[in-house]
Coordinates of N, CA, C and O in Angstrom, one line a residue:
M1 N -104.2 -141.0 158.4 CA -103.7 -142.3 158.7 C -102.4 -142.3 159.4 O -101.7 -141.4 159.4
N2 N -102.1 -143.5 160.0 CA -100.9 -143.6 160.8 C -99.7 -144.1 160.0 O -98.6 -144.4 160.6
E3 N -99.8 -144.2 158.7 CA -98.8 -144.7 157.9 C -97.7 -143.7 157.7 O -97.9 -142.5 157.5
E4 N -96.4 -144.2 157.7 CA -95.3 -143.4 157.3 C -95.2 -143.2 155.8 O -95.5 -144.2 155.1
P5 N -94.8 -142.1 155.3 CA -94.7 -142.0 153.9 C -93.7 -142.9 153.3 O -92.6 -143.1 153.9
G6 N -94.0 -143.5 152.2 CA -93.1 -144.4 151.5 C -93.1 -145.8 152.0 O -92.4 -146.7 151.5
K7 N -94.0 -146.1 153.0 CA -94.0 -147.5 153.5 C -95.4 -148.1 153.1 O -96.4 -147.5 153.2
C8 N -95.3 -149.3 152.7 CA -96.5 -150.1 152.3 C -97.1 -150.6 153.6 O -96.4 -151.0 154.5
R9 N -98.4 -150.6 153.7 CA -99.1 -151.0 154.9 C -99.0 -152.5 155.1 O -99.3 -153.1 156.1
Y10 N -98.6 -153.2 154.0 CA -98.5 -154.7 154.1 C -97.1 -155.1 154.3 O -96.7 -156.3 154.1
E11 N -96.2 -154.2 154.5 CA -94.7 -154.5 154.6 C -94.4 -155.5 155.7 O -93.6 -156.4 155.4
M12 N -95.1 -155.5 156.8 CA -94.8 -156.5 157.9 C -95.2 -157.9 157.4 O -94.5 -158.8 157.7
V13 N -96.3 -157.9 156.7 CA -96.8 -159.2 156.2 C -95.8 -159.8 155.2 O -95.5 -160.9 155.2
Y14 N -95.4 -158.9 154.3 CA -94.4 -159.3 153.2 C -93.1 -159.8 153.9 O -92.5 -160.8 153.5
T15 N -92.7 -159.0 154.9 CA -91.4 -159.4 155.6 C -91.6 -160.7 156.2 O -90.7 -161.6 156.1
L16 N -92.7 -161.0 156.9 CA -92.9 -162.3 157.5 C -92.9 -163.4 156.5 O -92.4 -164.5 156.7
Q17 N -93.6 -163.2 155.4 CA -93.7 -164.2 154.3 C -92.4 -164.5 153.7 O -92.0 -165.7 153.5
F18 N -91.6 -163.5 153.5 CA -90.2 -163.7 152.9 C -89.3 -164.4 154.0 O -88.5 -165.2 153.6
Q19 N -89.5 -164.1 155.2 CA -88.7 -164.8 156.3 C -89.1 -166.3 156.3 O -88.2 -167.1 156.4
N20 N -90.3 -166.6 156.2 CA -90.8 -168.0 156.2 C -90.3 -168.7 155.0 O -89.9 -169.8 155.0
L21 N -90.3 -168.0 153.8 CA -89.8 -168.5 152.6 C -88.3 -168.9 152.7 O -87.9 -169.9 152.3
R22 N -87.5 -167.9 153.3 CA -86.1 -168.2 153.5 C -85.9 -169.4 154.4 O -85.0 -170.2 154.1
E23 N -86.6 -169.5 155.4 CA -86.5 -170.7 156.3 C -86.8 -172.0 155.6 O -86.1 -173.0 155.7
D24 N -87.9 -172.0 154.8 CA -88.3 -173.1 154.0 C -87.2 -173.5 153.0 O -86.9 -174.7 152.8
L25 N -86.6 -172.5 152.3 CA -85.6 -172.8 151.4 C -84.3 -173.3 152.1 O -83.6 -174.2 151.5
G26 N -84.0 -172.8 153.2 CA -82.9 -173.4 154.0 C -83.1 -174.8 154.4 O -82.2 -175.6 154.3
E27 N -84.3 -175.2 154.7 CA -84.7 -176.5 155.1 C -84.5 -177.4 153.8 O -84.0 -178.5 153.9
I28 N -85.0 -176.9 152.7 CA -84.9 -177.7 151.4 C -83.4 -177.9 151.1 O -83.0 -179.0 150.7
K29 N -82.6 -176.8 151.2 CA -81.2 -177.0 151.0 C -80.5 -178.0 151.8 O -79.7 -178.8 151.3
E30 N -80.9 -178.1 153.1 CA -80.3 -179.1 154.0 C -80.7 -180.5 153.6 O -79.9 -181.4 153.6
R31 N -82.0 -180.7 153.2 CA -82.5 -182.0 152.8 C -81.8 -182.4 151.5 O -81.4 -183.6 151.3
V32 N -81.6 -181.5 150.6 CA -80.9 -181.8 149.3 C -79.4 -182.2 149.6 O -78.9 -183.1 149.0
R33 N -78.8 -181.4 150.5 CA -77.4 -181.7 150.9 C -77.3 -183.2 151.5 O -76.4 -183.9 151.1
R34 N -78.2 -183.5 152.4 CA -78.2 -184.9 152.9 C -78.5 -185.9 151.8 O -77.9 -187.0 151.8
L35 N -79.4 -185.7 150.9 CA -79.7 -186.6 149.8 C -78.5 -186.8 148.9 O -78.1 -187.9 148.5
E36 N -77.8 -185.7 148.6 CA -76.6 -185.7 147.8 C -75.5 -186.6 148.5 O -74.8 -187.4 147.9
A37 N -75.3 -186.4 149.8 CA -74.4 -187.2 150.6 C -74.7 -188.7 150.5 O -73.8 -189.5 150.3
T38 N -76.0 -189.0 150.7 CA -76.4 -190.4 150.6 C -76.2 -191.0 149.2 O -75.7 -192.1 149.1
L39 N -76.5 -190.2 148.2 CA -76.3 -190.7 146.9 C -74.9 -190.9 146.6 O -74.5 -191.9 145.9
A40 N -74.0 -190.0 147.0 CA -72.6 -190.1 146.8 C -72.0 -191.4 147.5 O -71.2 -192.1 146.9
R41 N -72.5 -191.7 148.7 CA -72.1 -192.9 149.4 C -72.5 -194.2 148.6 O -71.8 -195.1 148.4
G42 N -73.8 -194.1 148.1 CA -74.3 -195.2 147.3 C -73.5 -195.4 146.0 O -73.2 -196.6 145.6
V43 N -73.1 -194.4 145.3 CA -72.3 -194.5 144.1 C -71.0 -195.1 144.4 O -70.5 -195.9 143.7
L44 N -70.3 -194.6 145.5 CA -69.0 -195.1 145.9 C -69.1 -196.6 146.2 O -68.2 -197.4 145.9
L45 N -70.2 -197.0 146.9 CA -70.4 -198.5 147.2 C -70.5 -199.3 145.9 O -69.9 -200.3 145.7
L46 N -71.3 -198.7 144.9 CA -71.5 -199.4 143.6 C -70.1 -199.5 142.9 O -69.8 -200.6 142.3
I47 N -69.4 -198.5 142.9 CA -68.1 -198.5 142.2 C -67.1 -199.5 142.9 O -66.4 -200.3 142.2
G48 N -67.1 -199.5 144.2 CA -66.3 -200.5 145.0 C -66.7 -201.9 144.7 O -65.8 -202.8 144.4
N49 N -68.0 -202.2 144.6 CA -68.5 -203.5 144.3 C -68.1 -203.9 142.8 O -67.7 -205.0 142.6
L50 N -68.2 -203.0 141.9 CA -67.8 -203.2 140.5 C -66.3 -203.5 140.4 O -65.9 -204.5 139.7
A51 N -65.5 -202.8 141.1 CA -64.1 -203.0 141.1 C -63.8 -204.4 141.7 O -62.9 -205.1 141.2
G52 N -64.4 -204.7 142.8 CA -64.2 -206.1 143.4 C -64.6 -207.2 142.4 O -63.9 -208.2 142.3
M53 N -65.7 -207.0 141.7 CA -66.1 -208.0 140.7 C -65.1 -208.1 139.5 O -64.8 -209.2 139.1
I54 N -64.6 -207.0 139.1 CA -63.6 -207.0 138.0 C -62.3 -207.7 138.5 O -61.8 -208.5 137.7
V55 N -61.9 -207.4 139.7 CA -60.7 -208.1 140.2 C -60.9 -209.6 140.3 O -60.1 -210.4 140.0
M56 N -62.1 -210.0 140.9 CA -62.4 -211.4 141.0 C -62.4 -212.1 139.6 O -61.9 -213.2 139.5
L57 N -63.1 -211.5 138.7 CA -63.1 -212.1 137.3 C -61.8 -212.2 136.7 O -61.4 -213.1 136.0
A58 N -60.9 -211.1 136.9 CA -59.6 -211.1 136.3 C -58.8 -212.3 137.0 O -58.0 -213.0 136.3
Q59 N -58.9 -212.5 138.3 CA -58.2 -213.6 138.9 C -58.6 -214.9 138.4 O -57.8 -215.8 138.1
Q60 N -59.9 -215.1 138.2 CA -60.4 -216.4 137.6 C -59.9 -216.6 136.2 O -59.6 -217.7 135.8
L61 N -59.8 -215.5 135.4 CA -59.3 -215.6 134.1 C -57.9 -215.9 134.0 O -57.5 -216.8 133.2
F62 N -57.1 -215.4 134.9 CA -55.6 -215.7 134.9 C -55.3 -217.0 135.5 O -54.2 -217.6 135.2
K63 N -56.2 -217.6 136.3 CA -55.9 -218.9 136.8 C -56.0 -220.0 135.8 O -55.4 -221.0 135.9
K64 N -56.8 -219.8 134.8 CA -57.0 -220.8 133.7 C -56.0 -220.8 132.7 O -55.2 -220.0 132.3

């Protein structure tokens, strides 16, 4: 046979599969990073709105 000793004949296939898996994981990491950024912006907006409501209610309470 043409195989080198100590090498699996499916090594090229395994290498390609792992390379594709790494690329897919990289893509998933990027999507999760963007999702986290979007969620963080949403949470900050919610906190800002809540703070605004508290200030408005406090102003109305002190006016009376």
